[in-house]
Short mmCIF file of C-alpha atoms in Angstrom, two decimals:
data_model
loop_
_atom_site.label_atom_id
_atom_site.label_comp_id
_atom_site.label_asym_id
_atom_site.label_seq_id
_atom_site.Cartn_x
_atom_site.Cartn_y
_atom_site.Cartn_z
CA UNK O 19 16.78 3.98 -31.73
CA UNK O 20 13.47 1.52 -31.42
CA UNK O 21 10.41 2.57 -32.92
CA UNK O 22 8.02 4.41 -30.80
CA UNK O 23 4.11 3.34 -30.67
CA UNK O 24 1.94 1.97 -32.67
CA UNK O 25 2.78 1.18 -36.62
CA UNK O 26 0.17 1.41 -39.15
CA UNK O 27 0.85 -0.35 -42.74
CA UNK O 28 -1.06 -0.87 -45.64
CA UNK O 29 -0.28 -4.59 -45.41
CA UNK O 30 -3.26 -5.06 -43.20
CA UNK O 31 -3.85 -6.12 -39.80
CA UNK O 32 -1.58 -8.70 -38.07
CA UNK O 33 -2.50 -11.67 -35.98
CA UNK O 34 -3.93 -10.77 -32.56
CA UNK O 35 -1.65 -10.94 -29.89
CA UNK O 36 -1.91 -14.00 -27.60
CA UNK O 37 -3.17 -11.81 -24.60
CA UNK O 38 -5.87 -10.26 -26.67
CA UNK O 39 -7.11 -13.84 -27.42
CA UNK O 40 -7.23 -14.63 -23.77
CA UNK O 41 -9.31 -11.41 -22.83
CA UNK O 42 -11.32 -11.68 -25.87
CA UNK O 43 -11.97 -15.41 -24.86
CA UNK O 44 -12.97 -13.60 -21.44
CA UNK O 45 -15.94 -11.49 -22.97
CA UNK O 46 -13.10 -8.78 -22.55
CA UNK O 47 -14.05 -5.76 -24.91
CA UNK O 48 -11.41 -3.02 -22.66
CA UNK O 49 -8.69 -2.77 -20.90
CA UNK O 50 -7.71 -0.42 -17.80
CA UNK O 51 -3.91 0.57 -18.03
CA UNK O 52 -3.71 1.69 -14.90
CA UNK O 53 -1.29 2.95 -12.19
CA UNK O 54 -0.87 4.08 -8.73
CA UNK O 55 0.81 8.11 -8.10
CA UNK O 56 2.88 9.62 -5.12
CA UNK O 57 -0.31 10.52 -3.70
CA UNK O 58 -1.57 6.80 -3.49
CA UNK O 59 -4.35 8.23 -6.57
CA UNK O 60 -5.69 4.97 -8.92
CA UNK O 61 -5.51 6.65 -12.05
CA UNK O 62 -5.89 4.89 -15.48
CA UNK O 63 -6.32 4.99 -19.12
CA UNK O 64 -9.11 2.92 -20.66
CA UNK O 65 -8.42 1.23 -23.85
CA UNK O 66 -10.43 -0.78 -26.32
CA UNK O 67 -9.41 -4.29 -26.53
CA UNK O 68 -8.98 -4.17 -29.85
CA UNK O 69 -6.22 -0.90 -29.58
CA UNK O 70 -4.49 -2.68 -26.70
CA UNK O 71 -3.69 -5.27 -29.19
CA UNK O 72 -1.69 -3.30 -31.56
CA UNK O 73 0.22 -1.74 -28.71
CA UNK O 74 1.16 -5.40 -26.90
CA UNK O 75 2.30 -6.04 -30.87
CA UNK O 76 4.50 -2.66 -30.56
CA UNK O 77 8.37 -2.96 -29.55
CA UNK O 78 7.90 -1.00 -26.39
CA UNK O 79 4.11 -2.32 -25.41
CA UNK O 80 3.52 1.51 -23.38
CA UNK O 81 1.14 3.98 -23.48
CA UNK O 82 2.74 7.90 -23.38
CA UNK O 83 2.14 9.89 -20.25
CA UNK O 84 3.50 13.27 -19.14
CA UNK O 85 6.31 13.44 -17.03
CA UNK O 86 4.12 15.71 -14.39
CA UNK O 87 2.16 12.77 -13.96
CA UNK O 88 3.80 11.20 -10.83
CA UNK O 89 3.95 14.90 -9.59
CA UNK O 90 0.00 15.91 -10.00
CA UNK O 91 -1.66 17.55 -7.54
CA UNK O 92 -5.71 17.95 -8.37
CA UNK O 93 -4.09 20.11 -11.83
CA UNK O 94 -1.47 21.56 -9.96
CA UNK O 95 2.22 20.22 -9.96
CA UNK O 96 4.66 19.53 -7.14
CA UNK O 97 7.74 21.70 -7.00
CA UNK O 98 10.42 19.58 -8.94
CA UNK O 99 8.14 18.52 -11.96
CA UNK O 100 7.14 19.99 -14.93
CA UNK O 101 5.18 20.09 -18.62
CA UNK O 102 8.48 18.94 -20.28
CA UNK O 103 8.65 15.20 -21.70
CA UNK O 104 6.96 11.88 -21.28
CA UNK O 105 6.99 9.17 -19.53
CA UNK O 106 6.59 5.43 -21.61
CA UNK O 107 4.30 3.62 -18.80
CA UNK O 108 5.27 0.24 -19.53
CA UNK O 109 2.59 -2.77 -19.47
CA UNK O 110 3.19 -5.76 -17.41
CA UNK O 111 1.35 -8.49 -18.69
CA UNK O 112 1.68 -10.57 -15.27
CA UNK O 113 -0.04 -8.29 -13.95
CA UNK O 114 -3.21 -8.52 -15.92
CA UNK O 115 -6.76 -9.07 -13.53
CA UNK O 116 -10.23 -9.46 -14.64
CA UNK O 117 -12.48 -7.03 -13.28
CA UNK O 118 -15.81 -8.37 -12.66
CA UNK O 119 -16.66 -5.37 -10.66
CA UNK O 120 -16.81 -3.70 -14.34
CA UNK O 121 -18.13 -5.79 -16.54
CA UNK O 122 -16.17 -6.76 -20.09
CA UNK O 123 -13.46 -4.50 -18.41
CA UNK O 124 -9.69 -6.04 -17.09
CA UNK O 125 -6.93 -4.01 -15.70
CA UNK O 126 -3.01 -4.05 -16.47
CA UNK O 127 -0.14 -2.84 -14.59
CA UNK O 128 3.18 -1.36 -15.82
CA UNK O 129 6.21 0.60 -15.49
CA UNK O 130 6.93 4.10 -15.97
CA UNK O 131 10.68 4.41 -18.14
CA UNK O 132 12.27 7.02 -19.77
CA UNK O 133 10.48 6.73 -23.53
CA UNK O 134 13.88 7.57 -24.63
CA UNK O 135 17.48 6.06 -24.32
CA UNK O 136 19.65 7.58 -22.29
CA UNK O 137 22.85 8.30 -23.91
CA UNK O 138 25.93 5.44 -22.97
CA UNK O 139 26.25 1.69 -23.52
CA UNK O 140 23.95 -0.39 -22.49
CA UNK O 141 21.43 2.37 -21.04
CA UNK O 142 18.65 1.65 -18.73
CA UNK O 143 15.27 2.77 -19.48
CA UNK O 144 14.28 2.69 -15.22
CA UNK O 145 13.47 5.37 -13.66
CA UNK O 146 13.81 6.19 -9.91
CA UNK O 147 10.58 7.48 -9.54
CA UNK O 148 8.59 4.49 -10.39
CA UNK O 149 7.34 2.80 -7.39
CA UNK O 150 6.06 -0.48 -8.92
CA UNK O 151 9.90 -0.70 -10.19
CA UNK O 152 11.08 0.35 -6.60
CA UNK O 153 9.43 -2.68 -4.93
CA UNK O 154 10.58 -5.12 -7.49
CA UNK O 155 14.21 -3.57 -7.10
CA UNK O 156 14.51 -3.86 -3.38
CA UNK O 157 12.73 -6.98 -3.68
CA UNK O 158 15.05 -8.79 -6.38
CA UNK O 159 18.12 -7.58 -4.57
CA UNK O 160 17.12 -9.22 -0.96
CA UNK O 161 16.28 -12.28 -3.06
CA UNK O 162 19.62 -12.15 -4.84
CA UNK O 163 22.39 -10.79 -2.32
CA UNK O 164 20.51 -12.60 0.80
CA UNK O 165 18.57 -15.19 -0.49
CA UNK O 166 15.51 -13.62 0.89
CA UNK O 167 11.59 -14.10 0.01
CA UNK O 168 9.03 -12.20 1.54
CA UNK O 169 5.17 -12.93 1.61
CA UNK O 170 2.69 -10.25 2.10
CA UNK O 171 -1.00 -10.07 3.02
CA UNK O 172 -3.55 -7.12 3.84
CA UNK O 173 -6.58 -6.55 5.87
CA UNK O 174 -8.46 -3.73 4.51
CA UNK O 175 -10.56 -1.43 6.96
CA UNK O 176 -13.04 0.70 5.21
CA UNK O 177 -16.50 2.73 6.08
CA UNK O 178 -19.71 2.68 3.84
CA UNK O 179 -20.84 6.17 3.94
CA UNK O 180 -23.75 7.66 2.44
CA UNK O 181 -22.80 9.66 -0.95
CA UNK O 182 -24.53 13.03 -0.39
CA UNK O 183 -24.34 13.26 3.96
CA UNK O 184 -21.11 11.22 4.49
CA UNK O 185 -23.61 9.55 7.64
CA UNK O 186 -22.40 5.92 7.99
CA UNK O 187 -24.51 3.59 6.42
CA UNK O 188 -25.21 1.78 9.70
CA UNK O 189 -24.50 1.39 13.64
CA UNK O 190 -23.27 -1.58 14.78
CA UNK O 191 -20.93 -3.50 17.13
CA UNK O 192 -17.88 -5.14 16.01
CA UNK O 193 -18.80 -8.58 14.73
CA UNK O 194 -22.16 -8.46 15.43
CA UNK O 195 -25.25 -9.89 13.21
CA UNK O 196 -26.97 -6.39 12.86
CA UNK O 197 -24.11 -5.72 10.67
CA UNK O 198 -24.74 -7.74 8.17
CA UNK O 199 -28.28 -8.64 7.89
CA UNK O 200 -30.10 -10.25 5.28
CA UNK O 201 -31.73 -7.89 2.62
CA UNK O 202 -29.55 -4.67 3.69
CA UNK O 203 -27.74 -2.81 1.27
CA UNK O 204 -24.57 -3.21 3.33
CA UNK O 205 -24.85 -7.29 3.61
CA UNK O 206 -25.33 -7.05 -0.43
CA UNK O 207 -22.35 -4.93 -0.63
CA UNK O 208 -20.28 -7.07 0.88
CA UNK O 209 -21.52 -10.05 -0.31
CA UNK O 210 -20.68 -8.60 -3.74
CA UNK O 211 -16.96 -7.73 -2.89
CA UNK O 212 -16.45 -10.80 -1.78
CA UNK O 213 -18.17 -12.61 -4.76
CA UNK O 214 -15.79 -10.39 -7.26
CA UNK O 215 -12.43 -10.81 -5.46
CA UNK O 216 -13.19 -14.58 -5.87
CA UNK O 217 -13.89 -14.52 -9.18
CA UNK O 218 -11.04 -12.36 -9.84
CA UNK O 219 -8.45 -14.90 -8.32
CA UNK O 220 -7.75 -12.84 -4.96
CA UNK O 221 -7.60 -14.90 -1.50
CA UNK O 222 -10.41 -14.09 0.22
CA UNK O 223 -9.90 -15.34 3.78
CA UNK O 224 -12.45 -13.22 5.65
CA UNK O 225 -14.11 -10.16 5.95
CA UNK O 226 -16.50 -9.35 8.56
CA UNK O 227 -17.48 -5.99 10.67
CA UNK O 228 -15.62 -3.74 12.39
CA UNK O 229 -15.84 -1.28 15.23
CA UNK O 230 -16.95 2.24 13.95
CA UNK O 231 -20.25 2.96 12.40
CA UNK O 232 -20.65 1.53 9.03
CA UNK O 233 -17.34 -0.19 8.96
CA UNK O 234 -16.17 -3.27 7.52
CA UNK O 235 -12.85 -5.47 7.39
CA UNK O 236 -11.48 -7.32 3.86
CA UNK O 237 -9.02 -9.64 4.63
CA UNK O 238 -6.78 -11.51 1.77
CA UNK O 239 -4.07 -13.51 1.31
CA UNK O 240 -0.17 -13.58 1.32
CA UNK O 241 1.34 -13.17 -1.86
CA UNK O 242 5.28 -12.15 -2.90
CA UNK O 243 5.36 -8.50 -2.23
CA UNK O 244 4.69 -6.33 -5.96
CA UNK O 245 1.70 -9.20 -6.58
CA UNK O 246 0.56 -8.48 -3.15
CA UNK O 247 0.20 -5.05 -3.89
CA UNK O 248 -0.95 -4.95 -7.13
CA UNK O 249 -3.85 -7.28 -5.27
CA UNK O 250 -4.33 -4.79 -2.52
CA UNK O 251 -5.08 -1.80 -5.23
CA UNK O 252 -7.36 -4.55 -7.12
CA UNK O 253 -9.35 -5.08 -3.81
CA UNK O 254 -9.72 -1.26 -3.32
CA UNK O 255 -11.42 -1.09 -6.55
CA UNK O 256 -13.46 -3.50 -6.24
CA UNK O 257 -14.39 -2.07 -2.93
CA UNK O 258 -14.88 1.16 -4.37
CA UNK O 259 -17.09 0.34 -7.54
CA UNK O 260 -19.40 -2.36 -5.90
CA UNK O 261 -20.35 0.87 -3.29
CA UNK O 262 -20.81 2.78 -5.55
CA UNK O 263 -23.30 0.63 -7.52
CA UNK O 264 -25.56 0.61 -4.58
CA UNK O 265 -25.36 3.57 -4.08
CA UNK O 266 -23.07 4.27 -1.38
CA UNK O 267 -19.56 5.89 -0.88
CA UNK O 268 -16.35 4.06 0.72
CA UNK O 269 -13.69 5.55 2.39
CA UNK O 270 -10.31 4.57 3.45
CA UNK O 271 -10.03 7.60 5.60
CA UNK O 272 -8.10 7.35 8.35
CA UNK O 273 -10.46 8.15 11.16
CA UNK O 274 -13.94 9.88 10.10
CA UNK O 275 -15.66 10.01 13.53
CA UNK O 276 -13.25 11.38 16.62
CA UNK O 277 -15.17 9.50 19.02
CA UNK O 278 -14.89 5.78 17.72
CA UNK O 279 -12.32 3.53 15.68
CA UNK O 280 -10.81 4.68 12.82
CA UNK O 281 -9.87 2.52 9.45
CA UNK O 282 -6.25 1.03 8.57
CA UNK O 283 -4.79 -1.54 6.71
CA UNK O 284 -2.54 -3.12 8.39
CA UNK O 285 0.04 -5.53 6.61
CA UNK O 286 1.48 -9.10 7.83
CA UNK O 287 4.93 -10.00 6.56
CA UNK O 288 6.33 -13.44 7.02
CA UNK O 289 10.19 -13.45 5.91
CA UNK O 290 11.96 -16.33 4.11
CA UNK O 291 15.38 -17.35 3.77
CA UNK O 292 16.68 -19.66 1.08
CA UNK O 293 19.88 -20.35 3.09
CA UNK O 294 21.09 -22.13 6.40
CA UNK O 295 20.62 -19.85 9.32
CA UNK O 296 22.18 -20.43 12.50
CA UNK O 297 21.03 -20.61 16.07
CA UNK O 298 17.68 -18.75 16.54
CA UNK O 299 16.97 -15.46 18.59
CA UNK O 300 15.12 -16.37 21.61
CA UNK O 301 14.12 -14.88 24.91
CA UNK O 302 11.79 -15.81 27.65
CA UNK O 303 10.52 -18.64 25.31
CA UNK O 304 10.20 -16.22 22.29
CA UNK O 305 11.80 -17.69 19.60
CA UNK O 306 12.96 -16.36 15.64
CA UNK O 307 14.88 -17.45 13.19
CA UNK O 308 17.98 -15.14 12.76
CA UNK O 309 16.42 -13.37 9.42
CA UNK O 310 13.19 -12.72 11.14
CA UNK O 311 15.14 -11.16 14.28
CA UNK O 312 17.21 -9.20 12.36
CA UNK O 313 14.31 -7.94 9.72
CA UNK O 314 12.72 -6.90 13.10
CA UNK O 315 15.59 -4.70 14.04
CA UNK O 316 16.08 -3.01 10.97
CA UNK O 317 12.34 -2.17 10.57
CA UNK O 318 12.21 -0.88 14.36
CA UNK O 319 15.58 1.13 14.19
CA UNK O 320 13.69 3.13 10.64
CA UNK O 321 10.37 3.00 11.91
CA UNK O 322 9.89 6.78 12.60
CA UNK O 323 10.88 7.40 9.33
CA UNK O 324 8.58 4.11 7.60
CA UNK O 325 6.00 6.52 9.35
CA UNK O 326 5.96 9.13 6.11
CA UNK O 327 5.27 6.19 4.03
CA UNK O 328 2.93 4.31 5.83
CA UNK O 329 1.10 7.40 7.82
CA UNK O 330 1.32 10.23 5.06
CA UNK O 331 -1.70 12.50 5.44
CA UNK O 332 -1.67 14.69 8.28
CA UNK O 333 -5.15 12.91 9.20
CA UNK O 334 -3.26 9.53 9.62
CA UNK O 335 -2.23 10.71 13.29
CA UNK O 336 -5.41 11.03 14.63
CA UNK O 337 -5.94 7.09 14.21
CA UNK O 338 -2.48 5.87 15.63
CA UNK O 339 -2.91 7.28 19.36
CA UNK O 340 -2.16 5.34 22.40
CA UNK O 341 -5.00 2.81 24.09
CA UNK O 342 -7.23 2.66 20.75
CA UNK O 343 -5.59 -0.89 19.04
CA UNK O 344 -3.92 1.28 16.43
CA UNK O 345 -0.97 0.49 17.19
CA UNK O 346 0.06 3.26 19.72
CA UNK O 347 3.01 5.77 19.67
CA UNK O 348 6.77 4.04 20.79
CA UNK O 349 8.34 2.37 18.17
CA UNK O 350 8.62 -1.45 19.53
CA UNK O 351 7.20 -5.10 18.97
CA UNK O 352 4.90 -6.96 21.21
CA UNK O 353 4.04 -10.75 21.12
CA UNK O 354 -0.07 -10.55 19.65
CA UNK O 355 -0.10 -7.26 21.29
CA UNK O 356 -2.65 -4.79 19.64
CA UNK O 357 -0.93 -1.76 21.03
CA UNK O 358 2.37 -2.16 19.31
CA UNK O 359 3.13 -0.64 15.93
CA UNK O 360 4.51 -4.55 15.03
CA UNK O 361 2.57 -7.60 16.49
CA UNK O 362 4.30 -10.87 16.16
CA UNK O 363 1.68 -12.91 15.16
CA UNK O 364 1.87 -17.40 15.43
CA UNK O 365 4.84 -16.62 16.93
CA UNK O 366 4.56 -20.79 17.91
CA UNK O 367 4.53 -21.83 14.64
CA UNK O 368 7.23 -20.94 12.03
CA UNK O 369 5.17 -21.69 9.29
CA UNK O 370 3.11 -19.36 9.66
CA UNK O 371 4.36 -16.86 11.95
CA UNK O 372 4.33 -12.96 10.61
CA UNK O 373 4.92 -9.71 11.67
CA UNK O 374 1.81 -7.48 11.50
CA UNK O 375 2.79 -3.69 11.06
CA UNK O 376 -0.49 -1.73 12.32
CA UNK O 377 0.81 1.78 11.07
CA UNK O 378 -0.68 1.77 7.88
CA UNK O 379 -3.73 3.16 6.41
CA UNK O 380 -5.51 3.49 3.03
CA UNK O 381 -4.23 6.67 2.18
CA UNK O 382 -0.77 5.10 1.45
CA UNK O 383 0.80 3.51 -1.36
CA UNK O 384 1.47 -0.43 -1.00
CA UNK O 385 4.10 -0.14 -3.08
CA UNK O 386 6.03 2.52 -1.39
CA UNK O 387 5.21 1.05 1.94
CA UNK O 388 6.35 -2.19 1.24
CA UNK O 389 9.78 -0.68 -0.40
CA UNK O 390 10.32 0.92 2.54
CA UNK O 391 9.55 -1.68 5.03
CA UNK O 392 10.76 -4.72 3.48
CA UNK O 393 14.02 -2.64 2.25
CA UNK O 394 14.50 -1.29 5.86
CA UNK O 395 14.10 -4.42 7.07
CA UNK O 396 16.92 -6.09 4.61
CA UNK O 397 19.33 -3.66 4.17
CA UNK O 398 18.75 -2.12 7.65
CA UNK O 399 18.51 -5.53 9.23
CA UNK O 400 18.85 -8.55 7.52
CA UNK O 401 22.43 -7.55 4.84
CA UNK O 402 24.18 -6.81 8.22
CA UNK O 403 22.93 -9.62 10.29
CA UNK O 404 21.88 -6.67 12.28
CA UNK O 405 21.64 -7.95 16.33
CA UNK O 406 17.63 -7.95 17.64
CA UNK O 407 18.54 -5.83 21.28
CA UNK O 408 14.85 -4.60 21.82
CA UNK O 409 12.75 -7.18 23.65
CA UNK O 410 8.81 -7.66 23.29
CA UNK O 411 5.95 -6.64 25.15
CA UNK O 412 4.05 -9.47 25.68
CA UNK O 413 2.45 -8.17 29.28
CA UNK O 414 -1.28 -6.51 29.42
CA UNK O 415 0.31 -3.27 29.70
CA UNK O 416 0.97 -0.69 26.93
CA UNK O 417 4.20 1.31 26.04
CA UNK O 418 2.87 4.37 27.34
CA UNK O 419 1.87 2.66 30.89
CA UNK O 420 5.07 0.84 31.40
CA UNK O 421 7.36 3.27 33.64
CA UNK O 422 10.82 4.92 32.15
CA UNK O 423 12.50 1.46 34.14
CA UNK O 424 10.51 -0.65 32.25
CA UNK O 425 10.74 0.65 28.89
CA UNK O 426 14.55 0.88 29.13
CA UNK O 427 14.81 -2.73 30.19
CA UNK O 428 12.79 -3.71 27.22
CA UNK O 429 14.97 -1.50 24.94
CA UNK O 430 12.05 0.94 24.28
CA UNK O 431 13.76 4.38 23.90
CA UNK O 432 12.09 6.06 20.94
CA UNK O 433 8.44 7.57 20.43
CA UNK O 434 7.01 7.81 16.43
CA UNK O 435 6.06 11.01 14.96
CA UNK O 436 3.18 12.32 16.35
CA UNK O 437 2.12 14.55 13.30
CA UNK O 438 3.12 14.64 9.74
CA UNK O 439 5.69 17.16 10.13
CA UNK O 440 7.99 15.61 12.29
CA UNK O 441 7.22 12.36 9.76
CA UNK O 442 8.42 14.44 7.08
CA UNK O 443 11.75 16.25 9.05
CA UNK O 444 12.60 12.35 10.11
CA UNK O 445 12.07 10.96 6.98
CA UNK O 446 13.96 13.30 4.94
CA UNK O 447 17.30 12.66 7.52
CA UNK O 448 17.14 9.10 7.29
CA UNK O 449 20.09 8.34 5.61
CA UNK O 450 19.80 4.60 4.86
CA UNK O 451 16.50 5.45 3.54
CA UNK O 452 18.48 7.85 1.42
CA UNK O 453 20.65 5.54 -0.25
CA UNK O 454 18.08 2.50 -0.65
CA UNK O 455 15.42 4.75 -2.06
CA UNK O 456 17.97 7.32 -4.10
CA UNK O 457 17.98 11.02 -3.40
CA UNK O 458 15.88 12.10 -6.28
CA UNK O 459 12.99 9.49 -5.19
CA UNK O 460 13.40 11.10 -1.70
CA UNK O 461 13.27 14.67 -2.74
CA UNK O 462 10.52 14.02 -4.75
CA UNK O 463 8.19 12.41 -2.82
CA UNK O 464 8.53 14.95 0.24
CA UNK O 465 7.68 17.33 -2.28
CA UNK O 466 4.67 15.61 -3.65
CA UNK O 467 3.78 14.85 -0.16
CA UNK O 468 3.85 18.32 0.69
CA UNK O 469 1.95 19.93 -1.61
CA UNK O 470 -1.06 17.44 -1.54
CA UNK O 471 -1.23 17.88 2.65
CA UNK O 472 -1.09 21.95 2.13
CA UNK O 473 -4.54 21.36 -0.48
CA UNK O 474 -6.12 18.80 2.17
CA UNK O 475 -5.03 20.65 5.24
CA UNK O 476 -5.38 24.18 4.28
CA UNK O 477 -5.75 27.02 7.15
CA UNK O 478 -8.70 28.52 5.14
CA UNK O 479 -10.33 25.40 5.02
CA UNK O 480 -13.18 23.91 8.35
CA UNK O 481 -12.69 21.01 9.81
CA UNK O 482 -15.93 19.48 8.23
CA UNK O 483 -15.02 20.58 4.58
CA UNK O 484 -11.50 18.43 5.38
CA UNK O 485 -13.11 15.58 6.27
CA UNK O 486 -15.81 15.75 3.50
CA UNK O 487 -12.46 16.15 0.97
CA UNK O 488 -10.77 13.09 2.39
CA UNK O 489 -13.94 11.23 2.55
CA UNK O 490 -14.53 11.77 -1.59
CA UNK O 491 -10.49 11.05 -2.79
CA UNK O 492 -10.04 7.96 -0.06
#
């Protein structure tokens, strides 16, 4: 059995660990191990520089966390976990970012394992329930079964509030200069973010303001999928803290004021394949290369169930409704159409062309978003060269105005959950998802996902305390 933790010896102290030079070199004095829960929660452990050494010397480099961990709700626990064992959470040194929105502080990564061997040859230390490991599982396999790459990219959609009232910090027009004036607390925000993601080595491409009061847009670059993601929890921190500072709150809640746009993050995927494809998918001058067309089919045959994933607070469906951009409610494609739940985006252009999937917000997980998606999308689609029958919209005209005729000629036959229980009844009768995502994974997370909706949405609870709760944890 391999030694567990740190070893001390009277020999004395070995030479630092490579890493720890780095950071040290850095003006790095502590280090955030840090990870993301079933309940999209950034939780982590902070750890002096100095400590973090002597684990990255250990044979497991891990920190020890309780096995409840990935089943915490506020200090209650989901049915199906417990106060029995611990987890050995991994760190991934690739994943290591400098955190300039907290000064002499980085961040790591990692990967929750059994601490212990399972008994057998050649045992595995994964777990199912990790879902940094999920990504890079689905991932690796489409890479080495199909010879498929993806690259990812977010834009982030968030609200400055005011700490105490929850009033938006502002009101302004989408776009427009009042937004972002000179001297304002908001413009300094912002300015900040984007300063820090820079300096941290994110792609900043943009960010700018949105509809609703107080809103704002971050928009980065593509990376491979787990990067992307880790970079997407990265730019909500940064987000988070440089508020803060200044004195303000952000939230990721899905829609905060009834009466105006609410906040998502919506995801562009371009897919790439390794190998020779054949002829391409076209209609009425639409083209796609045979991967993208069957990705496309696989994501929109599972994309009630994707919903659970990428929609899973029972606030998320009050921001994908029909004629507000968000994507609407029929699970189809359009061709740069903003009321589809998947835009094709450059669709002129195969370099660049990408789907973007609108039915995401910041109360989900990238990582469990992305498994989903992208492993819909291969297994679903891609593994069994899976036929693209549904047609886009590329008209003015929405799903929900296009008559019965219309929709059927188009291959539009199926609406998305339109609350979080039906996400949850679909979800858990997907079967494919079943078997890419494993049983206990499944059953887990519906129970996890449960019990943190019956806290948020309790019957005892107004309507202004639930908003005030999702406005302070998102």
């Amino acid at each position: 059995m391999s030694s567990m933790g740190v070893t001390y010896s009277p020999a004395g102290p070995a030479l630092p660990h490579p890493t720890t030079e780095l950071l040290k070199a850095r003006n790095i004095g502590y280090v955030r191990v840090q990870w993301v829960d079933l309940t999209n929660n950034i939780r982590y452990r902070i750890l002096p520089l100095a400590y973090l050494d002597k684990i990255l010397k250990s044979e497991r480099p891990a920190i020890h966390l309780t096995k409840a961990t990935l089943g915490l709700v506020f200090l209650s626990i989901a049915d199906g976990f417990g106060a029995t064992g611990e987890f050995a959470y991994v760190c991934d040194l690739n994943s290591i970012k400098i955190c300039t929105y907290a000064p002499g502080h980085a961040s790591i990564m990692g990967w929750f394992q059994e601490k212990y061997p399972p008994p057998g040859p050649n045992p595995s230390y994964d777990i199912s329930l990790c879902p940094r490991t999920l990504l890079k599982r689905i991932t690796g396999d489409a890479k080495t079964q199909s010879g498929i790459d993806f690259l990812v990219g977010f834009e982030t959609e968030f609200i400055l509030v005011d700490k105490k009232t929850h009033q938006p910090v502002n009101q302004h027009n989408w776009s427009c200069s009042p937004a972002l004036y000179t001297g304002s607390v908001e413009t300094v925000v912002l300015q900040e973010i984007a300063d820090a993601l820079v300096a941290d080595g994110i792609e900043l491409q943009m960010y700018h303001a949105e509809g609703a009061p107080g809103q704002y847009e971050i928009i980065t670059g593509p990376l491979p999928p787990l990067q992307a993601a880790d970079a997407l929890i990265h730019t909500r921190e940064t987000i988070y803290n440089i508020a803060n500072k200044h004195g303000l709150r952000t939230t990721l809640s899905p829609r905060v004021f009834d009466d105006s746009a609410g906040s998502g993050t919506h995801v562009h995927i371009s897919v790439h394949s390794s190998r020779p494809e054949g002829a391409s998918w076209a209609w009425d001058g639409i083209e796609l290369r045979p991967s993208e067309a069957s990705f496309l089919a696989g994501v929109i045959d599972h994309l009630p169930s994707l919903c659970l994933f990428t929609l899973p607070f029972y606030a998320s469906y009050n921001r994908v409704l029909d004629g507000i951009w968000s994507g609407g409610t029929y699970a189809c494609w359009g061709v740069e159409h903003r009321e589809t739940p998947i835009r094709l985006c450059n669709h002129t252009s195969p370099s660049s062309r990408n789907f973007e999937v609108k039915m995401m917000d910041g109360t989900s997980s990238p990582y469990l978003t992305l498994s989903g998606i992208l492993g819909a999308g291969w297994a679903a689609g891609i593994n069994i060269r899976k036929e693209l029958t549904q047609k886009p919209i590329t008209g003015t005209a929405s799903a929900v105005q296009l008559s019965t005729e219309e929709r059927d000629s188009l291959g539009i036959d199926r609406r998305l959950p339109s609350n979080l229980l039906q996400a949850q009844e679909t979800f858990s009768k997907d079967q494919v998802l079943r078997d890419l995502l494993g049983n206990e994974f499944v059953d887990s997370y519906l129970s996890v996902n449960r019990a943190i909706n019956e806290r948020f949405d309790s019957p005892n609870t107004t309507a202004e305390a639930k908003r005030a709760l999702l406005i302070e944890h998102y």
